[in-house]
PDB file of C-alpha atoms in Angstrom:
ATOM      1  CA  UNK A 598     -23.018  94.516 102.084  1.00 44.00           C
ATOM      2  CA  UNK A 599     -21.371  92.050 104.451  1.00 47.00           C
ATOM      3  CA  UNK A 600     -18.928  92.937 107.217  1.00 44.00           C
ATOM      4  CA  UNK A 601     -15.851  92.263 105.082  1.00 49.00           C
ATOM      5  CA  UNK A 602     -17.087  94.477 102.254  1.00 48.00           C
ATOM      6  CA  UNK A 603     -18.029  97.225 104.710  1.00 35.00           C
ATOM      7  CA  UNK A 604     -14.561  97.257 106.252  1.00 36.00           C
ATOM      8  CA  UNK A 605     -13.012  97.525 102.803  1.00 43.00           C
ATOM      9  CA  UNK A 606     -14.737 100.868 102.271  1.00 36.00           C
ATOM     10  CA  UNK A 607     -12.952 102.627 105.165  1.00 35.00           C
ATOM     11  CA  UNK A 608      -9.506 102.849 103.540  1.00 38.00           C
ATOM     12  CA  UNK A 609     -11.177 104.317 100.464  1.00 37.00           C
ATOM     13  CA  UNK A 610     -12.809 107.003 102.572  1.00 30.00           C
ATOM     14  CA  UNK A 611      -9.536 107.783 104.293  1.00 32.00           C
ATOM     15  CA  UNK A 612      -7.791 108.114 100.933  1.00 34.00           C
ATOM     16  CA  UNK A 613     -10.361 110.543  99.529  1.00 32.00           C
ATOM     17  CA  UNK A 614      -9.078 113.990  98.575  1.00 30.00           C
ATOM     18  CA  UNK A 615      -8.453 115.944 101.829  1.00 30.00           C
ATOM     19  CA  UNK A 616      -9.366 119.205 100.135  1.00 28.00           C
ATOM     20  CA  UNK A 617     -12.836 117.891  99.421  1.00 26.00           C
ATOM     21  CA  UNK A 618     -13.495 117.272 103.106  1.00 25.00           C
ATOM     22  CA  UNK A 619     -11.834 120.570 104.076  1.00 31.00           C
ATOM     23  CA  UNK A 620     -14.165 122.489 101.789  1.00 29.00           C
ATOM     24  CA  UNK A 621     -17.180 120.844 103.371  1.00 38.00           C
ATOM     25  CA  UNK A 622     -15.891 121.566 106.870  1.00 40.00           C
ATOM     26  CA  UNK A 623     -15.208 125.165 105.964  1.00 49.00           C
ATOM     27  CA  UNK A 624     -18.730 125.674 104.635  1.00 52.00           C
ATOM     28  CA  UNK A 625     -20.599 124.239 107.608  1.00 75.00           C
ATOM     29  CA  UNK A 626     -19.841 123.724 111.281  1.00 92.00           C
ATOM     30  CA  UNK A 627     -21.400 122.069 114.268  1.00 96.00           C
ATOM     31  CA  UNK A 628     -22.878 124.900 116.303  1.00 98.00           C
ATOM     32  CA  UNK A 629     -25.539 124.805 118.995  1.00 98.00           C
ATOM     33  CA  UNK A 630     -27.778 127.557 120.399  1.00 98.00           C
ATOM     34  CA  UNK A 631     -28.058 128.485 124.068  1.00 98.00           C
ATOM     35  CA  UNK A 632     -29.216 131.136 126.487  1.00 98.00           C
ATOM     36  CA  UNK A 633     -26.952 132.578 129.144  1.00 98.00           C
ATOM     37  CA  UNK A 634     -28.842 132.834 132.430  1.00 98.00           C
ATOM     38  CA  UNK A 635     -27.274 136.264 132.987  1.00 98.00           C
ATOM     39  CA  UNK A 636     -29.629 137.580 130.302  1.00 98.00           C
ATOM     40  CA  UNK A 637     -32.470 137.306 132.832  1.00 98.00           C
ATOM     41  CA  UNK A 638     -30.421 138.478 135.818  1.00 98.00           C
ATOM     42  CA  UNK A 639     -32.976 141.044 137.016  1.00 97.00           C
ATOM     43  CA  UNK A 640     -35.801 138.511 137.092  1.00 98.00           C
ATOM     44  CA  UNK A 641     -33.649 135.831 138.711  1.00 98.00           C
ATOM     45  CA  UNK A 642     -32.427 138.296 141.310  1.00 97.00           C
ATOM     46  CA  UNK A 643     -36.001 139.421 142.058  1.00 97.00           C
ATOM     47  CA  UNK A 644     -37.266 135.830 142.194  1.00 96.00           C
ATOM     48  CA  UNK A 645     -39.822 136.570 139.485  1.00 97.00           C
ATOM     49  CA  UNK A 646     -38.095 133.911 137.369  1.00 98.00           C
ATOM     50  CA  UNK A 647     -36.594 130.589 138.415  1.00 98.00           C
ATOM     51  CA  UNK A 648     -33.903 128.432 136.900  1.00 98.00           C
ATOM     52  CA  UNK A 649     -36.647 125.950 136.044  1.00 98.00           C
ATOM     53  CA  UNK A 650     -38.225 128.718 133.978  1.00 98.00           C
ATOM     54  CA  UNK A 651     -35.008 128.982 131.960  1.00 98.00           C
ATOM     55  CA  UNK A 652     -35.327 125.337 130.983  1.00 98.00           C
ATOM     56  CA  UNK A 653     -38.887 125.952 129.826  1.00 98.00           C
ATOM     57  CA  UNK A 654     -37.746 129.030 127.899  1.00 97.00           C
ATOM     58  CA  UNK A 655     -35.243 126.897 126.002  1.00 98.00           C
ATOM     59  CA  UNK A 656     -38.063 124.598 124.983  1.00 98.00           C
ATOM     60  CA  UNK A 657     -40.274 127.508 123.912  1.00 97.00           C
ATOM     61  CA  UNK A 658     -37.548 128.982 121.672  1.00 97.00           C
ATOM     62  CA  UNK A 659     -36.112 125.667 120.485  1.00 97.00           C
ATOM     63  CA  UNK A 660     -32.699 126.254 122.036  1.00 98.00           C
ATOM     64  CA  UNK A 661     -30.234 123.461 122.695  1.00 98.00           C
ATOM     65  CA  UNK A 662     -28.714 124.453 126.002  1.00 98.00           C
ATOM     66  CA  UNK A 663     -28.235 126.741 128.986  1.00 98.00           C
ATOM     67  CA  UNK A 664     -25.107 128.587 130.013  1.00 98.00           C
ATOM     68  CA  UNK A 665     -26.038 128.588 133.692  1.00 98.00           C
ATOM     69  CA  UNK A 666     -24.868 131.686 135.565  1.00 98.00           C
ATOM     70  CA  UNK A 667     -24.912 130.523 139.184  1.00 98.00           C
ATOM     71  CA  UNK A 668     -25.047 133.882 140.974  1.00 98.00           C
ATOM     72  CA  UNK A 669     -28.662 133.464 142.024  1.00 98.00           C
ATOM     73  CA  UNK A 670     -28.676 129.789 143.000  1.00 98.00           C
ATOM     74  CA  UNK A 671     -30.596 129.522 146.288  1.00 97.00           C
ATOM     75  CA  UNK A 672     -28.002 126.964 147.421  1.00 98.00           C
ATOM     76  CA  UNK A 673     -25.888 124.148 146.011  1.00 98.00           C
ATOM     77  CA  UNK A 674     -27.596 121.257 147.750  1.00 98.00           C
ATOM     78  CA  UNK A 675     -28.716 118.109 145.973  1.00 98.00           C
ATOM     79  CA  UNK A 676     -32.277 119.181 146.763  1.00 98.00           C
ATOM     80  CA  UNK A 677     -31.845 122.104 144.348  1.00 98.00           C
ATOM     81  CA  UNK A 678     -29.335 120.807 141.799  1.00 98.00           C
ATOM     82  CA  UNK A 679     -30.656 117.338 141.025  1.00 98.00           C
ATOM     83  CA  UNK A 680     -34.308 118.255 140.249  1.00 98.00           C
ATOM     84  CA  UNK A 681     -32.988 121.019 137.968  1.00 98.00           C
ATOM     85  CA  UNK A 682     -30.773 118.492 136.201  1.00 98.00           C
ATOM     86  CA  UNK A 683     -33.693 116.091 135.856  1.00 98.00           C
ATOM     87  CA  UNK A 684     -35.993 118.787 134.446  1.00 98.00           C
ATOM     88  CA  UNK A 685     -33.406 119.764 131.858  1.00 98.00           C
ATOM     89  CA  UNK A 686     -32.851 116.164 130.802  1.00 98.00           C
ATOM     90  CA  UNK A 687     -36.566 115.430 130.496  1.00 98.00           C
ATOM     91  CA  UNK A 688     -36.897 118.467 128.208  1.00 98.00           C
ATOM     92  CA  UNK A 689     -33.821 117.638 126.086  1.00 98.00           C
ATOM     93  CA  UNK A 690     -32.054 120.798 127.248  1.00 98.00           C
ATOM     94  CA  UNK A 691     -28.354 120.538 128.091  1.00 98.00           C
ATOM     95  CA  UNK A 692     -26.938 122.392 131.070  1.00 98.00           C
ATOM     96  CA  UNK A 693     -23.606 122.411 129.321  1.00 98.00           C
ATOM     97  CA  UNK A 694     -21.866 125.201 131.245  1.00 98.00           C
ATOM     98  CA  UNK A 695     -21.977 127.108 134.501  1.00 98.00           C
ATOM     99  CA  UNK A 696     -20.607 130.635 134.981  1.00 97.00           C
ATOM    100  CA  UNK A 697     -18.990 131.575 138.297  1.00 98.00           C
ATOM    101  CA  UNK A 698     -17.240 134.572 139.842  1.00 97.00           C
ATOM    102  CA  UNK A 699     -13.490 134.260 140.260  1.00 97.00           C
ATOM    103  CA  UNK A 700     -10.622 136.665 140.917  1.00 97.00           C
ATOM    104  CA  UNK A 701      -7.490 134.720 140.028  1.00 98.00           C
ATOM    105  CA  UNK A 702      -5.038 137.634 140.175  1.00 98.00           C
ATOM    106  CA  UNK A 703      -4.128 136.731 143.740  1.00 97.00           C
ATOM    107  CA  UNK A 704      -0.540 137.644 144.686  1.00 96.00           C
ATOM    108  CA  UNK A 705       0.115 135.312 147.615  1.00 97.00           C
ATOM    109  CA  UNK A 706       0.023 131.515 147.936  1.00 97.00           C
ATOM    110  CA  UNK A 707      -2.570 131.819 150.714  1.00 98.00           C
ATOM    111  CA  UNK A 708      -4.953 133.893 148.589  1.00 98.00           C
ATOM    112  CA  UNK A 709      -4.397 131.637 145.595  1.00 98.00           C
ATOM    113  CA  UNK A 710      -5.262 128.609 147.707  1.00 98.00           C
ATOM    114  CA  UNK A 711      -8.484 130.293 148.867  1.00 98.00           C
ATOM    115  CA  UNK A 712      -9.433 131.058 145.252  1.00 98.00           C
ATOM    116  CA  UNK A 713      -8.648 127.484 144.261  1.00 98.00           C
ATOM    117  CA  UNK A 714     -10.809 126.051 147.033  1.00 98.00           C
ATOM    118  CA  UNK A 715     -13.775 128.122 145.869  1.00 98.00           C
ATOM    119  CA  UNK A 716     -13.226 127.042 142.269  1.00 98.00           C
ATOM    120  CA  UNK A 717     -13.109 123.376 143.287  1.00 98.00           C
ATOM    121  CA  UNK A 718     -16.485 123.798 144.976  1.00 98.00           C
ATOM    122  CA  UNK A 719     -17.988 124.952 141.686  1.00 98.00           C
ATOM    123  CA  UNK A 720     -16.308 122.134 139.787  1.00 98.00           C
ATOM    124  CA  UNK A 721     -18.210 119.751 142.036  1.00 98.00           C
ATOM    125  CA  UNK A 722     -21.444 121.634 141.335  1.00 98.00           C
ATOM    126  CA  UNK A 723     -20.819 121.463 137.584  1.00 98.00           C
ATOM    127  CA  UNK A 724     -20.236 117.742 137.852  1.00 98.00           C
ATOM    128  CA  UNK A 725     -23.558 117.242 139.623  1.00 98.00           C
ATOM    129  CA  UNK A 726     -25.395 119.253 136.966  1.00 98.00           C
ATOM    130  CA  UNK A 727     -23.654 117.380 134.150  1.00 98.00           C
ATOM    131  CA  UNK A 728     -21.984 120.561 132.841  1.00 98.00           C
ATOM    132  CA  UNK A 729     -18.741 120.041 130.959  1.00 98.00           C
ATOM    133  CA  UNK A 730     -17.566 123.653 131.136  1.00 98.00           C
ATOM    134  CA  UNK A 731     -17.114 126.445 133.682  1.00 98.00           C
ATOM    135  CA  UNK A 732     -16.708 130.092 132.706  1.00 98.00           C
ATOM    136  CA  UNK A 733     -14.115 131.814 134.924  1.00 98.00           C
ATOM    137  CA  UNK A 734     -12.700 135.332 135.210  1.00 98.00           C
ATOM    138  CA  UNK A 735      -9.052 136.339 135.460  1.00 98.00           C
ATOM    139  CA  UNK A 736      -9.637 139.426 137.578  1.00 97.00           C
ATOM    140  CA  UNK A 737      -8.226 142.921 137.917  1.00 97.00           C
ATOM    141  CA  UNK A 738      -4.527 143.736 137.978  1.00 97.00           C
ATOM    142  CA  UNK A 739      -3.789 144.567 141.650  1.00 96.00           C
ATOM    143  CA  UNK A 740      -2.401 148.008 142.392  1.00 95.00           C
ATOM    144  CA  UNK A 741       1.361 148.000 142.442  1.00 96.00           C
ATOM    145  CA  UNK A 742       1.557 144.886 140.267  1.00 97.00           C
ATOM    146  CA  UNK A 743       2.508 144.490 136.631  1.00 97.00           C
ATOM    147  CA  UNK A 744       0.397 142.770 134.007  1.00 97.00           C
ATOM    148  CA  UNK A 745       3.051 140.076 133.687  1.00 97.00           C
ATOM    149  CA  UNK A 746       2.879 139.354 137.403  1.00 98.00           C
ATOM    150  CA  UNK A 747      -0.924 139.241 137.390  1.00 98.00           C
ATOM    151  CA  UNK A 748      -0.980 136.968 134.331  1.00 98.00           C
ATOM    152  CA  UNK A 749       1.416 134.615 136.095  1.00 98.00           C
ATOM    153  CA  UNK A 750      -0.845 134.422 139.145  1.00 98.00           C
ATOM    154  CA  UNK A 751      -3.863 133.659 136.963  1.00 98.00           C
ATOM    155  CA  UNK A 752      -1.935 130.923 135.188  1.00 98.00           C
ATOM    156  CA  UNK A 753      -0.935 129.387 138.523  1.00 98.00           C
ATOM    157  CA  UNK A 754      -4.511 129.252 139.845  1.00 98.00           C
ATOM    158  CA  UNK A 755      -5.863 128.049 136.491  1.00 98.00           C
ATOM    159  CA  UNK A 756      -3.246 125.323 136.242  1.00 98.00           C
ATOM    160  CA  UNK A 757      -4.046 123.956 139.678  1.00 98.00           C
ATOM    161  CA  UNK A 758      -7.767 124.336 139.037  1.00 98.00           C
ATOM    162  CA  UNK A 759      -7.428 122.423 135.774  1.00 98.00           C
ATOM    163  CA  UNK A 760      -5.673 119.573 137.553  1.00 98.00           C
ATOM    164  CA  UNK A 761      -8.788 119.122 139.678  1.00 98.00           C
ATOM    165  CA  UNK A 762     -11.352 119.923 136.972  1.00 98.00           C
ATOM    166  CA  UNK A 763      -9.705 117.415 134.653  1.00 98.00           C
ATOM    167  CA  UNK A 764     -10.357 114.604 137.123  1.00 98.00           C
ATOM    168  CA  UNK A 765     -14.068 115.415 136.710  1.00 98.00           C
ATOM    169  CA  UNK A 766     -13.932 115.837 132.933  1.00 98.00           C
ATOM    170  CA  UNK A 767     -14.688 119.562 133.142  1.00 98.00           C
ATOM    171  CA  UNK A 768     -13.090 122.337 131.059  1.00 98.00           C
ATOM    172  CA  UNK A 769     -12.318 125.789 132.468  1.00 98.00           C
ATOM    173  CA  UNK A 770     -12.923 128.660 130.042  1.00 98.00           C
ATOM    174  CA  UNK A 771     -11.113 131.934 130.811  1.00 98.00           C
ATOM    175  CA  UNK A 772     -13.286 134.808 129.605  1.00 98.00           C
ATOM    176  CA  UNK A 773     -12.082 138.012 127.939  1.00 98.00           C
ATOM    177  CA  UNK A 774     -13.578 140.235 130.618  1.00 97.00           C
ATOM    178  CA  UNK A 775     -11.409 143.290 131.110  1.00 95.00           C
ATOM    179  CA  UNK A 776      -8.719 143.532 133.760  1.00 97.00           C
ATOM    180  CA  UNK A 777      -5.913 141.097 133.080  1.00 98.00           C
ATOM    181  CA  UNK A 778      -7.964 139.630 130.203  1.00 98.00           C
ATOM    182  CA  UNK A 779      -8.519 142.942 128.416  1.00 97.00           C
ATOM    183  CA  UNK A 780      -6.061 142.049 125.648  1.00 97.00           C
ATOM    184  CA  UNK A 781      -6.295 138.992 123.432  1.00 98.00           C
ATOM    185  CA  UNK A 782      -2.550 138.387 123.431  1.00 98.00           C
ATOM    186  CA  UNK A 783      -2.461 138.263 127.232  1.00 98.00           C
ATOM    187  CA  UNK A 784      -5.282 135.708 127.298  1.00 98.00           C
ATOM    188  CA  UNK A 785      -3.509 133.479 124.809  1.00 98.00           C
ATOM    189  CA  UNK A 786      -0.307 133.803 126.808  1.00 98.00           C
ATOM    190  CA  UNK A 787      -2.053 132.641 129.985  1.00 98.00           C
ATOM    191  CA  UNK A 788      -3.685 129.672 128.260  1.00 98.00           C
ATOM    192  CA  UNK A 789      -0.381 128.640 126.704  1.00 98.00           C
ATOM    193  CA  UNK A 790       1.403 128.931 130.035  1.00 98.00           C
ATOM    194  CA  UNK A 791      -1.180 126.715 131.724  1.00 98.00           C
ATOM    195  CA  UNK A 792      -0.777 124.212 128.884  1.00 98.00           C
ATOM    196  CA  UNK A 793      -3.693 121.968 129.862  1.00 98.00           C
ATOM    197  CA  UNK A 794      -6.324 120.235 127.712  1.00 98.00           C
ATOM    198  CA  UNK A 795      -8.795 121.283 130.404  1.00 98.00           C
ATOM    199  CA  UNK A 796      -8.280 125.038 129.904  1.00 98.00           C
ATOM    200  CA  UNK A 797      -9.397 127.223 127.004  1.00 98.00           C
ATOM    201  CA  UNK A 798     -11.071 130.559 126.324  1.00 98.00           C
ATOM    202  CA  UNK A 799     -14.659 131.503 126.989  1.00 98.00           C
ATOM    203  CA  UNK A 800     -15.114 133.911 124.087  1.00 98.00           C
ATOM    204  CA  UNK A 801     -17.345 136.903 124.811  1.00 98.00           C
ATOM    205  CA  UNK A 802     -17.959 138.730 121.544  1.00 98.00           C
ATOM    206  CA  UNK A 803     -18.901 142.027 123.200  1.00 97.00           C
ATOM    207  CA  UNK A 804     -16.172 142.511 125.784  1.00 97.00           C
ATOM    208  CA  UNK A 805     -13.211 143.819 123.812  1.00 97.00           C
ATOM    209  CA  UNK A 806     -13.131 147.629 123.945  1.00 97.00           C
ATOM    210  CA  UNK A 807     -11.649 148.140 120.458  1.00 97.00           C
ATOM    211  CA  UNK A 808     -10.686 146.200 117.346  1.00 97.00           C
ATOM    212  CA  UNK A 809     -12.984 143.446 118.549  1.00 98.00           C
ATOM    213  CA  UNK A 810     -13.066 141.291 115.410  1.00 98.00           C
ATOM    214  CA  UNK A 811      -9.266 141.275 115.232  1.00 98.00           C
ATOM    215  CA  UNK A 812      -8.927 140.381 118.893  1.00 98.00           C
ATOM    216  CA  UNK A 813     -11.630 137.729 118.641  1.00 98.00           C
ATOM    217  CA  UNK A 814      -9.706 136.130 115.774  1.00 98.00           C
ATOM    218  CA  UNK A 815      -6.694 135.853 118.092  1.00 98.00           C
ATOM    219  CA  UNK A 816      -8.510 133.963 120.843  1.00 98.00           C
ATOM    220  CA  UNK A 817     -10.900 131.884 118.716  1.00 98.00           C
ATOM    221  CA  UNK A 818      -8.427 129.017 118.151  1.00 98.00           C
ATOM    222  CA  UNK A 819      -8.628 128.426 121.916  1.00 98.00           C
ATOM    223  CA  UNK A 820     -12.423 128.760 122.211  1.00 98.00           C
ATOM    224  CA  UNK A 821     -14.264 126.265 124.417  1.00 98.00           C
ATOM    225  CA  UNK A 822     -17.474 128.283 124.730  1.00 98.00           C
ATOM    226  CA  UNK A 823     -18.861 131.402 123.044  1.00 98.00           C
ATOM    227  CA  UNK A 824     -21.176 134.072 124.410  1.00 98.00           C
ATOM    228  CA  UNK A 825     -22.607 136.388 121.753  1.00 98.00           C
ATOM    229  CA  UNK A 826     -23.844 139.884 122.400  1.00 98.00           C
ATOM    230  CA  UNK A 827     -26.008 142.335 120.507  1.00 98.00           C
ATOM    231  CA  UNK A 828     -23.220 144.863 120.019  1.00 98.00           C
ATOM    232  CA  UNK A 829     -19.493 144.867 119.330  1.00 98.00           C
ATOM    233  CA  UNK A 830     -16.719 147.509 119.282  1.00 97.00           C
ATOM    234  CA  UNK A 831     -14.938 146.858 115.983  1.00 97.00           C
ATOM    235  CA  UNK A 832     -12.584 149.825 115.592  1.00 97.00           C
ATOM    236  CA  UNK A 833     -10.326 152.281 117.403  1.00 96.00           C
ATOM    237  CA  UNK A 834     -13.214 154.534 118.473  1.00 96.00           C
ATOM    238  CA  UNK A 835     -14.563 151.970 120.922  1.00 95.00           C
ATOM    239  CA  UNK A 836     -18.095 152.877 119.877  1.00 97.00           C
ATOM    240  CA  UNK A 837     -20.536 149.949 119.869  1.00 97.00           C
ATOM    241  CA  UNK A 838     -22.055 148.797 116.606  1.00 97.00           C
ATOM    242  CA  UNK A 839     -24.476 145.959 115.781  1.00 97.00           C
ATOM    243  CA  UNK A 840     -22.661 142.651 116.011  1.00 98.00           C
ATOM    244  CA  UNK A 841     -22.430 140.557 112.846  1.00 98.00           C
ATOM    245  CA  UNK A 842     -23.250 137.083 114.152  1.00 98.00           C
ATOM    246  CA  UNK A 843     -22.923 135.479 110.737  1.00 97.00           C
ATOM    247  CA  UNK A 844     -19.382 136.834 110.478  1.00 97.00           C
ATOM    248  CA  UNK A 845     -18.598 135.559 113.976  1.00 98.00           C
ATOM    249  CA  UNK A 846     -20.007 132.109 113.201  1.00 97.00           C
ATOM    250  CA  UNK A 847     -17.909 131.934 110.046  1.00 96.00           C
ATOM    251  CA  UNK A 848     -14.778 132.962 111.939  1.00 97.00           C
ATOM    252  CA  UNK A 849     -15.384 130.295 114.570  1.00 97.00           C
ATOM    253  CA  UNK A 850     -15.996 127.570 112.023  1.00 97.00           C
ATOM    254  CA  UNK A 851     -12.841 128.497 110.135  1.00 96.00           C
ATOM    255  CA  UNK A 852     -10.905 127.878 113.360  1.00 96.00           C
ATOM    256  CA  UNK A 853     -12.507 124.474 113.870  1.00 95.00           C
ATOM    257  CA  UNK A 854     -14.821 125.497 116.708  1.00 97.00           C
ATOM    258  CA  UNK A 855     -17.649 123.095 117.439  1.00 97.00           C
ATOM    259  CA  UNK A 856     -19.965 123.988 120.257  1.00 98.00           C
ATOM    260  CA  UNK A 857     -22.385 126.459 121.735  1.00 98.00           C
ATOM    261  CA  UNK A 858     -23.208 130.065 120.955  1.00 98.00           C
ATOM    262  CA  UNK A 859     -24.985 131.469 123.988  1.00 98.00           C
ATOM    263  CA  UNK A 860     -26.884 134.743 123.973  1.00 98.00           C
ATOM    264  CA  UNK A 861     -25.840 137.094 126.771  1.00 98.00           C
ATOM    265  CA  UNK A 862     -28.143 140.091 126.617  1.00 98.00           C
ATOM    266  CA  UNK A 863     -27.087 142.948 128.900  1.00 96.00           C
ATOM    267  CA  UNK A 864     -29.806 145.485 128.209  1.00 95.00           C
ATOM    268  CA  UNK A 865     -33.030 146.141 130.066  1.00 95.00           C
ATOM    269  CA  UNK A 866     -36.440 144.469 129.673  1.00 96.00           C
ATOM    270  CA  UNK A 867     -35.036 141.072 128.735  1.00 97.00           C
ATOM    271  CA  UNK A 868     -38.484 139.501 128.715  1.00 96.00           C
ATOM    272  CA  UNK A 869     -39.421 141.625 125.695  1.00 97.00           C
ATOM    273  CA  UNK A 870     -36.075 142.217 123.997  1.00 97.00           C
ATOM    274  CA  UNK A 871     -34.266 138.896 124.363  1.00 98.00           C
ATOM    275  CA  UNK A 872     -36.765 136.667 122.470  1.00 97.00           C
ATOM    276  CA  UNK A 873     -36.141 138.257 119.019  1.00 98.00           C
ATOM    277  CA  UNK A 874     -32.407 137.869 119.605  1.00 98.00           C
ATOM    278  CA  UNK A 875     -32.885 134.235 120.591  1.00 98.00           C
ATOM    279  CA  UNK A 876     -34.776 133.569 117.368  1.00 97.00           C
ATOM    280  CA  UNK A 877     -32.026 135.323 115.414  1.00 98.00           C
ATOM    281  CA  UNK A 878     -29.333 133.278 117.167  1.00 98.00           C
ATOM    282  CA  UNK A 879     -31.154 130.032 116.500  1.00 97.00           C
ATOM    283  CA  UNK A 880     -31.383 130.920 112.803  1.00 97.00           C
ATOM    284  CA  UNK A 881     -27.677 131.809 112.610  1.00 97.00           C
ATOM    285  CA  UNK A 882     -26.670 128.558 114.291  1.00 97.00           C
ATOM    286  CA  UNK A 883     -28.852 126.497 111.968  1.00 96.00           C
ATOM    287  CA  UNK A 884     -27.624 128.359 108.905  1.00 95.00           C
ATOM    288  CA  UNK A 885     -23.995 127.602 109.698  1.00 96.00           C
ATOM    289  CA  UNK A 886     -24.379 124.019 110.904  1.00 93.00           C
ATOM    290  CA  UNK A 887     -24.209 120.680 109.160  1.00 81.00           C
ATOM    291  CA  UNK A 888     -27.664 119.360 108.338  1.00 65.00           C
ATOM    292  CA  UNK A 889     -29.242 122.809 108.178  1.00 54.00           C
TER     293      UNK A 889
END
């Protein structure tokens, strides 16, 4: 086929029945597996595990990436960050996200500016590591404040943070993490108010206290990263039940999500109990992805 004949085929592809392509997209997605560093928080905190070890763990369990919780970084110097980035690259492991502590429900311009300055510091760290996403928290509703006020403060900090993050090509993902982000509708309202292509939702499948699948469905159209957990609270009782990762993957794909599913294990003895979950996650991701 020469160049002219090849070009002639593109209009034919574009004119193909849309429903045919939609059915294929609905059946399979483009999901990737990852480990959230928080899973091994006890070992990282005790210095019995290093961030280099996390890269090696990804190789051992055939995972695609790391959701890099930064709480136990020894520092943020080039001497630490760049060798870690190099090790990940040489092992075909993507440090695609970092997770930081934020408290964006700050009521005064001075406190908001302080929060913004700290966030900008982590944007610079993410850029050095090659991460395209940062997980952030909204924070608690301050005493004496309304939820509407607190949501407005979060939106203000996020909007200004996104203006800076966007110059680095980095997306900020607001996690459903209690406090002002306890309710799915509030999260969506904040994201819509910010109205930035550099802000979305970091979906945590285990953090809603009731009706989790329904609330997850509300925020999934805005998902920019997903952390999966072993358990979920699906009904009014708030009692945890085993999480249906296949159901979650299907829900995400139906909303057009393409990206990572990162295991965040919050139980004890992660060295023994996380590996079976990592194998399960890898299988789920492969089962629901194109080419599997």
